[in-house]
Amino acid sequence: MTSTNDYKWLIPSSPNLGSKSIEEEKALWDKNHEDYTNTSFSITQDPKICKTLIRPEHCPGYDIPNSPDIKVLIPGCGSEIYLQKTLLEFCPQIGQVYCTDFSKTAIEKSQADWKKAEGDSRSHNQQIIFEELDSTRITEQKPEWNEKFDYVLLANSVVSSEDKTNREMIREFGKVLKPGGKIYGYFPTTLCFLEIAYFSRKHAHCVTEGFIDVYGNKVWDAEWQEAQIYYTPLRLNRIFKEAGLKQLSLEMQFLDYEPFVSLFKEMIDHDDPDIFLWHLLVRYEK
């Protein structure tokens, strides 16, 4: 039975203000991946970001083992291959790596780029597999993936504009983990944009006009057409808890170096050297 307390963690849909169906989101991402470099913001383009997920210098206990027994899932992999290349750099003997996305365009482009960059033989020998798959229906579409993976790696890939969809994804990631398996992931957070609005005078209107909704974990674009969910730590921790996962660590990661400083300066048009993006880096275990 669901208690009244449970509902405070749920974010209601806003059907008249940017809510999208899965089909609409898929079409949007198909279009974005046609020219991803110029239409989207990818954090995996920086080797430090990828390395922190795979072989963090300050947290050696979270290293992904370089073993043929290890199976990794990278859901929502998109059309970039930075994370896959870094994984094989540090774990050349890794067993299987499945890269999935619900965008057919993303999978076709990432697979083509992988073969072009590394060659067919390495792609096959290292068992890197690209596959079109809906992250909200993994165990329905792939029942043999129940408790299959040792690690799930997420790099800003739980970013549906619907809270319900994001929760379904995280539940599915929990299902495909082996007992003791781990999720490592980056998540944008509403609190980052709230800080920016308070410290950048030209962005103060984002608070006063309601563009940033901390309770609803939403950030609206300037024309009020679309809301993106960026979770706060408490809300995100609750969602993982509901998925049956226990927290290992949750920390802030400042993107205060190139290329992120220049990209973000251009995105929001500011000239303060102390304003930059920061993300939540989470690690959970089944």
PDB file of C-alpha atoms in Angstrom:
ATOM      1  CA  MET A   1       0.000   0.000   0.000  1.00  0.00           C
ATOM      2  CA  THR A   2       1.269   3.460  -0.913  1.00  0.00           C
ATOM      3  CA  SER A   3       1.399   5.922   1.977  1.00  0.00           C
ATOM      4  CA  THR A   4       0.711   9.650   1.808  1.00  0.00           C
ATOM      5  CA  ASN A   5       4.397  10.260   2.468  1.00  0.00           C
ATOM      6  CA  ASP A   6       5.328   8.431  -0.741  1.00  0.00           C
ATOM      7  CA  TYR A   7       3.576  10.985  -2.923  1.00  0.00           C
ATOM      8  CA  LYS A   8       5.741  13.902  -1.820  1.00  0.00           C
ATOM      9  CA  TRP A   9       8.634  12.347  -3.719  1.00  0.00           C
ATOM     10  CA  LEU A  10       6.703  12.013  -6.979  1.00  0.00           C
ATOM     11  CA  ILE A  11       6.827  14.852  -9.521  1.00  0.00           C
ATOM     12  CA  PRO A  12       3.493  15.328 -11.316  1.00  0.00           C
ATOM     13  CA  SER A  13       3.386  15.663 -15.081  1.00  0.00           C
ATOM     14  CA  SER A  14       2.608  19.017 -16.646  1.00  0.00           C
ATOM     15  CA  PRO A  15       0.695  18.002 -19.786  1.00  0.00           C
ATOM     16  CA  ASN A  16       0.244  21.556 -21.004  1.00  0.00           C
ATOM     17  CA  LEU A  17       3.829  22.642 -20.376  1.00  0.00           C
ATOM     18  CA  GLY A  18       6.311  20.449 -22.118  1.00  0.00           C
ATOM     19  CA  SER A  19       5.298  16.903 -21.153  1.00  0.00           C
ATOM     20  CA  LYS A  20       6.326  14.456 -23.877  1.00  0.00           C
ATOM     21  CA  SER A  21       5.439  10.897 -24.738  1.00  0.00           C
ATOM     22  CA  ILE A  22       8.202   8.316 -25.222  1.00  0.00           C
ATOM     23  CA  GLU A  23       7.639   8.547 -28.974  1.00  0.00           C
ATOM     24  CA  GLU A  24       8.064  12.334 -28.917  1.00  0.00           C
ATOM     25  CA  GLU A  25      11.228  12.129 -26.819  1.00  0.00           C
ATOM     26  CA  LYS A  26      12.620   9.437 -29.115  1.00  0.00           C
ATOM     27  CA  ALA A  27      11.948  11.592 -32.193  1.00  0.00           C
ATOM     28  CA  LEU A  28      13.631  14.540 -30.490  1.00  0.00           C
ATOM     29  CA  TRP A  29      16.750  12.533 -29.661  1.00  0.00           C
ATOM     30  CA  ASP A  30      16.862  10.998 -33.140  1.00  0.00           C
ATOM     31  CA  LYS A  31      16.982  14.528 -34.513  1.00  0.00           C
ATOM     32  CA  ASN A  32      19.589  15.672 -31.967  1.00  0.00           C
ATOM     33  CA  HIS A  33      21.880  12.761 -32.772  1.00  0.00           C
ATOM     34  CA  GLU A  34      21.925  13.673 -36.444  1.00  0.00           C
ATOM     35  CA  ASP A  35      24.286  16.496 -35.458  1.00  0.00           C
ATOM     36  CA  TYR A  36      24.938  15.832 -31.779  1.00  0.00           C
ATOM     37  CA  THR A  37      28.141  17.860 -31.506  1.00  0.00           C
ATOM     38  CA  ASN A  38      26.341  21.081 -32.437  1.00  0.00           C
ATOM     39  CA  THR A  39      22.984  20.431 -30.755  1.00  0.00           C
ATOM     40  CA  SER A  40      23.769  18.847 -27.376  1.00  0.00           C
ATOM     41  CA  PHE A  41      26.122  19.033 -24.408  1.00  0.00           C
ATOM     42  CA  SER A  42      28.177  15.879 -23.776  1.00  0.00           C
ATOM     43  CA  ILE A  43      30.202  15.545 -20.579  1.00  0.00           C
ATOM     44  CA  THR A  44      32.025  12.429 -21.787  1.00  0.00           C
ATOM     45  CA  GLN A  45      34.079  14.409 -24.287  1.00  0.00           C
ATOM     46  CA  ASP A  46      36.506  15.062 -21.430  1.00  0.00           C
ATOM     47  CA  PRO A  47      38.736  12.089 -20.487  1.00  0.00           C
ATOM     48  CA  LYS A  48      38.715  13.089 -16.797  1.00  0.00           C
ATOM     49  CA  ILE A  49      34.966  12.576 -16.603  1.00  0.00           C
ATOM     50  CA  CYS A  50      35.172   9.108 -18.136  1.00  0.00           C
ATOM     51  CA  LYS A  51      38.140   8.111 -16.012  1.00  0.00           C
ATOM     52  CA  THR A  52      36.362   9.146 -12.816  1.00  0.00           C
ATOM     53  CA  LEU A  53      33.633   6.606 -13.562  1.00  0.00           C
ATOM     54  CA  ILE A  54      36.059   3.827 -14.458  1.00  0.00           C
ATOM     55  CA  ARG A  55      39.324   4.328 -12.557  1.00  0.00           C
ATOM     56  CA  PRO A  56      38.997   7.227 -10.052  1.00  0.00           C
ATOM     57  CA  GLU A  57      42.369   8.259  -8.603  1.00  0.00           C
ATOM     58  CA  HIS A  58      40.965   9.497  -5.290  1.00  0.00           C
ATOM     59  CA  CYS A  59      38.607   6.517  -4.800  1.00  0.00           C
ATOM     60  CA  PRO A  60      40.523   3.358  -5.779  1.00  0.00           C
ATOM     61  CA  GLY A  61      37.871   1.165  -4.159  1.00  0.00           C
ATOM     62  CA  TYR A  62      35.525   2.051  -7.033  1.00  0.00           C
ATOM     63  CA  ASP A  63      37.780   0.815  -9.835  1.00  0.00           C
ATOM     64  CA  ILE A  64      36.119  -1.346 -12.486  1.00  0.00           C
ATOM     65  CA  PRO A  65      38.157  -4.583 -12.603  1.00  0.00           C
ATOM     66  CA  ASN A  66      40.090  -5.393 -15.759  1.00  0.00           C
ATOM     67  CA  SER A  67      38.686  -8.897 -15.997  1.00  0.00           C
ATOM     68  CA  PRO A  68      37.029 -11.031 -18.689  1.00  0.00           C
ATOM     69  CA  ASP A  69      34.415 -11.964 -16.087  1.00  0.00           C
ATOM     70  CA  ILE A  70      33.082  -8.394 -15.881  1.00  0.00           C
ATOM     71  CA  LYS A  71      29.994  -7.350 -17.829  1.00  0.00           C
ATOM     72  CA  VAL A  72      29.123  -3.664 -18.215  1.00  0.00           C
ATOM     73  CA  LEU A  73      25.978  -1.908 -19.453  1.00  0.00           C
ATOM     74  CA  ILE A  74      26.104   1.665 -20.791  1.00  0.00           C
ATOM     75  CA  PRO A  75      22.428   2.592 -21.293  1.00  0.00           C
ATOM     76  CA  GLY A  76      21.530   5.802 -23.072  1.00  0.00           C
ATOM     77  CA  CYS A  77      24.987   5.693 -24.646  1.00  0.00           C
ATOM     78  CA  GLY A  78      24.100   8.248 -27.310  1.00  0.00           C
ATOM     79  CA  SER A  79      26.148   8.742 -30.454  1.00  0.00           C
ATOM     80  CA  GLU A  80      29.502   9.479 -28.777  1.00  0.00           C
ATOM     81  CA  ILE A  81      32.084   6.777 -28.014  1.00  0.00           C
ATOM     82  CA  TYR A  82      34.360   8.545 -25.511  1.00  0.00           C
ATOM     83  CA  LEU A  83      33.253   6.442 -22.541  1.00  0.00           C
ATOM     84  CA  GLN A  84      33.651   3.156 -24.409  1.00  0.00           C
ATOM     85  CA  LYS A  85      37.174   4.078 -25.539  1.00  0.00           C
ATOM     86  CA  THR A  86      38.192   5.046 -21.998  1.00  0.00           C
ATOM     87  CA  LEU A  87      36.739   1.835 -20.588  1.00  0.00           C
ATOM     88  CA  LEU A  88      38.863  -0.260 -22.945  1.00  0.00           C
ATOM     89  CA  GLU A  89      41.924   1.881 -22.250  1.00  0.00           C
ATOM     90  CA  PHE A  90      41.820   1.008 -18.561  1.00  0.00           C
ATOM     91  CA  CYS A  91      40.138  -2.393 -18.866  1.00  0.00           C
ATOM     92  CA  PRO A  92      41.419  -3.977 -22.092  1.00  0.00           C
ATOM     93  CA  GLN A  93      40.469  -7.464 -20.871  1.00  0.00           C
ATOM     94  CA  ILE A  94      36.879  -6.546 -19.962  1.00  0.00           C
ATOM     95  CA  GLY A  95      34.336  -9.249 -20.757  1.00  0.00           C
ATOM     96  CA  GLN A  96      31.263  -7.768 -22.433  1.00  0.00           C
ATOM     97  CA  VAL A  97      30.171  -4.150 -22.829  1.00  0.00           C
ATOM     98  CA  TYR A  98      26.626  -3.493 -24.027  1.00  0.00           C
ATOM     99  CA  CYS A  99      25.900   0.046 -25.261  1.00  0.00           C
ATOM    100  CA  THR A 100      22.194   0.785 -25.685  1.00  0.00           C
ATOM    101  CA  ASP A 101      20.013   3.732 -26.632  1.00  0.00           C
ATOM    102  CA  PHE A 102      16.385   4.110 -27.644  1.00  0.00           C
ATOM    103  CA  SER A 103      17.485   6.347 -30.525  1.00  0.00           C
ATOM    104  CA  LYS A 104      18.165   4.306 -33.641  1.00  0.00           C
ATOM    105  CA  THR A 105      20.166   7.216 -35.033  1.00  0.00           C
ATOM    106  CA  ALA A 106      22.402   7.274 -31.950  1.00  0.00           C
ATOM    107  CA  ILE A 107      23.136   3.552 -32.142  1.00  0.00           C
ATOM    108  CA  GLU A 108      23.854   3.626 -35.867  1.00  0.00           C
ATOM    109  CA  LYS A 109      26.233   6.579 -35.508  1.00  0.00           C
ATOM    110  CA  SER A 110      28.070   5.278 -32.437  1.00  0.00           C
ATOM    111  CA  GLN A 111      28.514   1.839 -33.967  1.00  0.00           C
ATOM    112  CA  ALA A 112      29.805   3.320 -37.224  1.00  0.00           C
ATOM    113  CA  ASP A 113      32.193   5.661 -35.389  1.00  0.00           C
ATOM    114  CA  TRP A 114      33.460   2.827 -33.223  1.00  0.00           C
ATOM    115  CA  LYS A 115      34.310   0.667 -36.215  1.00  0.00           C
ATOM    116  CA  LYS A 116      35.881   3.611 -38.009  1.00  0.00           C
ATOM    117  CA  ALA A 117      37.964   4.603 -34.974  1.00  0.00           C
ATOM    118  CA  GLU A 118      39.034   1.213 -33.714  1.00  0.00           C
ATOM    119  CA  GLY A 119      38.503  -1.248 -36.572  1.00  0.00           C
ATOM    120  CA  ASP A 120      36.123  -4.184 -36.871  1.00  0.00           C
ATOM    121  CA  SER A 121      38.499  -6.671 -35.259  1.00  0.00           C
ATOM    122  CA  ARG A 122      38.845  -4.748 -32.001  1.00  0.00           C
ATOM    123  CA  SER A 123      35.108  -4.133 -31.873  1.00  0.00           C
ATOM    124  CA  HIS A 124      34.414  -7.855 -32.077  1.00  0.00           C
ATOM    125  CA  ASN A 125      37.334  -9.062 -29.968  1.00  0.00           C
ATOM    126  CA  GLN A 126      36.459  -6.830 -27.067  1.00  0.00           C
ATOM    127  CA  GLN A 127      32.790  -7.765 -27.332  1.00  0.00           C
ATOM    128  CA  ILE A 128      31.524  -4.197 -27.575  1.00  0.00           C
ATOM    129  CA  ILE A 129      27.871  -4.495 -28.572  1.00  0.00           C
ATOM    130  CA  PHE A 130      25.660  -1.601 -29.695  1.00  0.00           C
ATOM    131  CA  GLU A 131      21.921  -2.167 -29.573  1.00  0.00           C
ATOM    132  CA  GLU A 132      18.728  -0.130 -29.861  1.00  0.00           C
ATOM    133  CA  LEU A 133      16.828  -0.585 -26.601  1.00  0.00           C
ATOM    134  CA  ASP A 134      14.338   1.321 -24.442  1.00  0.00           C
ATOM    135  CA  SER A 135      15.824   1.842 -20.963  1.00  0.00           C
ATOM    136  CA  THR A 136      12.349   1.776 -19.406  1.00  0.00           C
ATOM    137  CA  ARG A 137      11.693  -1.735 -20.757  1.00  0.00           C
ATOM    138  CA  ILE A 138      15.060  -3.504 -20.588  1.00  0.00           C
ATOM    139  CA  THR A 139      13.919  -6.653 -18.794  1.00  0.00           C
ATOM    140  CA  GLU A 140      10.762  -6.838 -20.893  1.00  0.00           C
ATOM    141  CA  GLN A 141      12.698  -6.639 -24.157  1.00  0.00           C
ATOM    142  CA  LYS A 142      15.680  -8.604 -22.817  1.00  0.00           C
ATOM    143  CA  PRO A 143      14.506 -10.965 -20.037  1.00  0.00           C
ATOM    144  CA  GLU A 144      17.850 -12.768 -20.203  1.00  0.00           C
ATOM    145  CA  TRP A 145      19.482  -9.584 -18.906  1.00  0.00           C
ATOM    146  CA  ASN A 146      17.998  -9.978 -15.414  1.00  0.00           C
ATOM    147  CA  GLU A 147      20.960  -9.892 -12.985  1.00  0.00           C
ATOM    148  CA  LYS A 148      23.411 -10.023 -15.904  1.00  0.00           C
ATOM    149  CA  PHE A 149      25.682  -7.020 -15.309  1.00  0.00           C
ATOM    150  CA  ASP A 150      28.394  -6.149 -12.798  1.00  0.00           C
ATOM    151  CA  TYR A 151      28.310  -2.424 -13.585  1.00  0.00           C
ATOM    152  CA  VAL A 152      25.935   0.097 -15.118  1.00  0.00           C
ATOM    153  CA  LEU A 153      27.576   3.354 -16.235  1.00  0.00           C
ATOM    154  CA  LEU A 154      25.464   6.483 -16.658  1.00  0.00           C
ATOM    155  CA  ALA A 155      26.668   9.806 -18.074  1.00  0.00           C
ATOM    156  CA  ASN A 156      23.735  12.241 -18.033  1.00  0.00           C
ATOM    157  CA  SER A 157      21.574   9.500 -19.530  1.00  0.00           C
ATOM    158  CA  VAL A 158      18.623   9.680 -17.104  1.00  0.00           C
ATOM    159  CA  VAL A 159      17.303  12.977 -18.427  1.00  0.00           C
ATOM    160  CA  SER A 160      13.734  12.412 -19.539  1.00  0.00           C
ATOM    161  CA  SER A 161      11.454  15.387 -18.954  1.00  0.00           C
ATOM    162  CA  GLU A 162       9.093  12.961 -17.146  1.00  0.00           C
ATOM    163  CA  ASP A 163       9.844  11.866 -13.581  1.00  0.00           C
ATOM    164  CA  LYS A 164       7.922   8.624 -14.136  1.00  0.00           C
ATOM    165  CA  THR A 165      10.173   7.714 -17.064  1.00  0.00           C
ATOM    166  CA  ASN A 166      13.359   8.426 -15.127  1.00  0.00           C
ATOM    167  CA  ARG A 167      12.163   6.262 -12.222  1.00  0.00           C
ATOM    168  CA  GLU A 168      11.345   3.419 -14.598  1.00  0.00           C
ATOM    169  CA  MET A 169      14.865   3.595 -16.031  1.00  0.00           C
ATOM    170  CA  ILE A 170      16.555   3.413 -12.645  1.00  0.00           C
ATOM    171  CA  ARG A 171      14.342   0.502 -11.591  1.00  0.00           C
ATOM    172  CA  GLU A 172      15.359  -1.347 -14.746  1.00  0.00           C
ATOM    173  CA  PHE A 173      19.045  -0.649 -14.116  1.00  0.00           C
ATOM    174  CA  GLY A 174      18.635  -2.191 -10.672  1.00  0.00           C
ATOM    175  CA  LYS A 175      17.004  -5.283 -12.142  1.00  0.00           C
ATOM    176  CA  VAL A 176      19.808  -5.988 -14.612  1.00  0.00           C
ATOM    177  CA  LEU A 177      22.530  -5.736 -11.947  1.00  0.00           C
ATOM    178  CA  LYS A 178      23.871  -8.876 -10.339  1.00  0.00           C
ATOM    179  CA  PRO A 179      23.638  -8.971  -6.531  1.00  0.00           C
ATOM    180  CA  GLY A 180      26.474  -6.725  -5.413  1.00  0.00           C
ATOM    181  CA  GLY A 181      26.567  -5.013  -8.811  1.00  0.00           C
ATOM    182  CA  LYS A 182      27.125  -1.261  -8.944  1.00  0.00           C
ATOM    183  CA  ILE A 183      25.773   1.815 -10.712  1.00  0.00           C
ATOM    184  CA  TYR A 184      28.155   4.728 -11.286  1.00  0.00           C
ATOM    185  CA  GLY A 185      26.639   7.840 -12.805  1.00  0.00           C
ATOM    186  CA  TYR A 186      26.594  11.577 -13.423  1.00  0.00           C
ATOM    187  CA  PHE A 187      23.374  13.513 -12.879  1.00  0.00           C
ATOM    188  CA  PRO A 188      22.717  17.225 -13.520  1.00  0.00           C
ATOM    189  CA  THR A 189      21.003  18.884 -10.569  1.00  0.00           C
ATOM    190  CA  THR A 190      18.510  21.700 -10.119  1.00  0.00           C
ATOM    191  CA  LEU A 191      20.614  23.096  -7.282  1.00  0.00           C
ATOM    192  CA  CYS A 192      23.400  24.011  -9.711  1.00  0.00           C
ATOM    193  CA  PHE A 193      21.070  26.289 -11.664  1.00  0.00           C
ATOM    194  CA  LEU A 194      19.611  27.702  -8.450  1.00  0.00           C
ATOM    195  CA  GLU A 195      23.103  28.727  -7.324  1.00  0.00           C
ATOM    196  CA  ILE A 196      23.819  30.343 -10.663  1.00  0.00           C
ATOM    197  CA  ALA A 197      20.571  32.306 -10.526  1.00  0.00           C
ATOM    198  CA  TYR A 198      21.441  33.639  -7.072  1.00  0.00           C
ATOM    199  CA  PHE A 199      25.059  34.525  -7.821  1.00  0.00           C
ATOM    200  CA  SER A 200      24.645  35.864 -11.355  1.00  0.00           C
ATOM    201  CA  ARG A 201      22.619  39.063 -11.294  1.00  0.00           C
ATOM    202  CA  LYS A 202      21.567  38.727 -14.935  1.00  0.00           C
ATOM    203  CA  HIS A 203      20.042  35.312 -14.178  1.00  0.00           C
ATOM    204  CA  ALA A 204      18.160  36.311 -11.011  1.00  0.00           C
ATOM    205  CA  HIS A 205      14.900  36.338 -12.973  1.00  0.00           C
ATOM    206  CA  CYS A 206      15.134  32.533 -13.219  1.00  0.00           C
ATOM    207  CA  VAL A 207      14.159  32.437  -9.538  1.00  0.00           C
ATOM    208  CA  THR A 208      11.766  35.386  -9.384  1.00  0.00           C
ATOM    209  CA  GLU A 209       9.871  34.320 -12.510  1.00  0.00           C
ATOM    210  CA  GLY A 210       9.774  30.633 -11.591  1.00  0.00           C
ATOM    211  CA  PHE A 211      12.063  29.162 -14.240  1.00  0.00           C
ATOM    212  CA  ILE A 212      13.694  27.062 -11.498  1.00  0.00           C
ATOM    213  CA  ASP A 213      11.420  24.855  -9.403  1.00  0.00           C
ATOM    214  CA  VAL A 214      13.432  23.158  -6.653  1.00  0.00           C
ATOM    215  CA  TYR A 215      10.476  21.315  -5.144  1.00  0.00           C
ATOM    216  CA  GLY A 216       9.506  19.949  -8.562  1.00  0.00           C
ATOM    217  CA  ASN A 217      13.162  19.440  -9.561  1.00  0.00           C
ATOM    218  CA  LYS A 218      12.507  21.267 -12.835  1.00  0.00           C
ATOM    219  CA  VAL A 219      14.323  23.893 -14.855  1.00  0.00           C
ATOM    220  CA  TRP A 220      12.323  25.638 -17.580  1.00  0.00           C
ATOM    221  CA  ASP A 221      13.719  27.106 -20.755  1.00  0.00           C
ATOM    222  CA  ALA A 222      13.460  30.841 -21.365  1.00  0.00           C
ATOM    223  CA  GLU A 223      10.258  30.593 -23.397  1.00  0.00           C
ATOM    224  CA  TRP A 224       8.350  28.376 -20.921  1.00  0.00           C
ATOM    225  CA  GLN A 225       7.897  25.683 -23.551  1.00  0.00           C
ATOM    226  CA  GLU A 226       9.776  22.812 -21.998  1.00  0.00           C
ATOM    227  CA  ALA A 227      10.841  21.616 -18.548  1.00  0.00           C
ATOM    228  CA  GLN A 228      13.856  19.427 -17.838  1.00  0.00           C
ATOM    229  CA  ILE A 229      14.101  17.439 -14.631  1.00  0.00           C
ATOM    230  CA  TYR A 230      17.394  17.830 -12.765  1.00  0.00           C
ATOM    231  CA  TYR A 231      17.175  16.065  -9.405  1.00  0.00           C
ATOM    232  CA  THR A 232      18.225  17.302  -5.992  1.00  0.00           C
ATOM    233  CA  PRO A 233      20.310  14.873  -3.894  1.00  0.00           C
ATOM    234  CA  LEU A 234      17.431  13.941  -1.568  1.00  0.00           C
ATOM    235  CA  ARG A 235      15.054  13.191  -4.423  1.00  0.00           C
ATOM    236  CA  LEU A 236      17.669  11.247  -6.376  1.00  0.00           C
ATOM    237  CA  ASN A 237      18.637   9.201  -3.331  1.00  0.00           C
ATOM    238  CA  ARG A 238      14.969   8.360  -2.728  1.00  0.00           C
ATOM    239  CA  ILE A 239      14.559   7.099  -6.315  1.00  0.00           C
ATOM    240  CA  PHE A 240      17.565   4.792  -6.005  1.00  0.00           C
ATOM    241  CA  LYS A 241      16.283   3.588  -2.638  1.00  0.00           C
ATOM    242  CA  GLU A 242      12.917   2.742  -4.196  1.00  0.00           C
ATOM    243  CA  ALA A 243      14.799   0.724  -6.834  1.00  0.00           C
ATOM    244  CA  GLY A 244      16.332  -1.417  -4.082  1.00  0.00           C
ATOM    245  CA  LEU A 245      19.816   0.085  -4.260  1.00  0.00           C
ATOM    246  CA  LYS A 246      21.990   1.314  -1.403  1.00  0.00           C
ATOM    247  CA  GLN A 247      24.162   4.406  -1.556  1.00  0.00           C
ATOM    248  CA  LEU A 248      27.934   4.051  -1.625  1.00  0.00           C
ATOM    249  CA  SER A 249      28.763   7.698  -2.303  1.00  0.00           C
ATOM    250  CA  LEU A 250      27.242  10.913  -3.595  1.00  0.00           C
ATOM    251  CA  GLU A 251      29.489  13.870  -4.322  1.00  0.00           C
ATOM    252  CA  MET A 252      29.711  17.118  -6.267  1.00  0.00           C
ATOM    253  CA  GLN A 253      31.863  17.285  -9.379  1.00  0.00           C
ATOM    254  CA  PHE A 254      32.798  20.769 -10.573  1.00  0.00           C
ATOM    255  CA  LEU A 255      33.225  21.189 -14.328  1.00  0.00           C
ATOM    256  CA  ASP A 256      35.567  24.133 -13.771  1.00  0.00           C
ATOM    257  CA  TYR A 257      38.027  23.375 -16.558  1.00  0.00           C
ATOM    258  CA  GLU A 258      38.091  23.392 -20.331  1.00  0.00           C
ATOM    259  CA  PRO A 259      36.189  22.626 -22.492  1.00  0.00           C
ATOM    260  CA  PHE A 260      33.291  22.965 -20.057  1.00  0.00           C
ATOM    261  CA  VAL A 261      34.040  26.508 -18.896  1.00  0.00           C
ATOM    262  CA  SER A 262      33.923  27.889 -22.442  1.00  0.00           C
ATOM    263  CA  LEU A 263      30.899  25.818 -23.423  1.00  0.00           C
ATOM    264  CA  PHE A 264      28.883  26.880 -20.409  1.00  0.00           C
ATOM    265  CA  LYS A 265      29.902  30.521 -20.733  1.00  0.00           C
ATOM    266  CA  GLU A 266      28.518  30.476 -24.253  1.00  0.00           C
ATOM    267  CA  MET A 267      25.371  28.590 -23.233  1.00  0.00           C
ATOM    268  CA  ILE A 268      24.215  31.030 -20.564  1.00  0.00           C
ATOM    269  CA  ASP A 269      26.120  34.154 -21.647  1.00  0.00           C
ATOM    270  CA  HIS A 270      28.058  35.096 -18.509  1.00  0.00           C
ATOM    271  CA  ASP A 271      31.524  36.473 -17.778  1.00  0.00           C
ATOM    272  CA  ASP A 272      32.093  35.441 -14.154  1.00  0.00           C
ATOM    273  CA  PRO A 273      35.090  33.051 -13.852  1.00  0.00           C
ATOM    274  CA  ASP A 274      33.621  31.483 -10.719  1.00  0.00           C
ATOM    275  CA  ILE A 275      30.388  30.353 -12.382  1.00  0.00           C
ATOM    276  CA  PHE A 276      30.438  26.901 -13.930  1.00  0.00           C
ATOM    277  CA  LEU A 277      28.397  23.733 -14.052  1.00  0.00           C
ATOM    278  CA  TRP A 278      28.531  21.102 -11.364  1.00  0.00           C
ATOM    279  CA  HIS A 279      26.995  17.632 -11.370  1.00  0.00           C
ATOM    280  CA  LEU A 280      26.170  14.937  -8.876  1.00  0.00           C
ATOM    281  CA  LEU A 281      28.397  11.857  -9.103  1.00  0.00           C
ATOM    282  CA  VAL A 282      26.595   8.912  -7.539  1.00  0.00           C
ATOM    283  CA  ARG A 283      27.596   5.340  -6.782  1.00  0.00           C
ATOM    284  CA  TYR A 284      25.025   2.760  -5.706  1.00  0.00           C
ATOM    285  CA  GLU A 285      25.105  -0.978  -5.077  1.00  0.00           C
ATOM    286  CA  LYS A 286      22.470  -3.679  -5.382  1.00  0.00           C
TER     287      LYS A 286
END
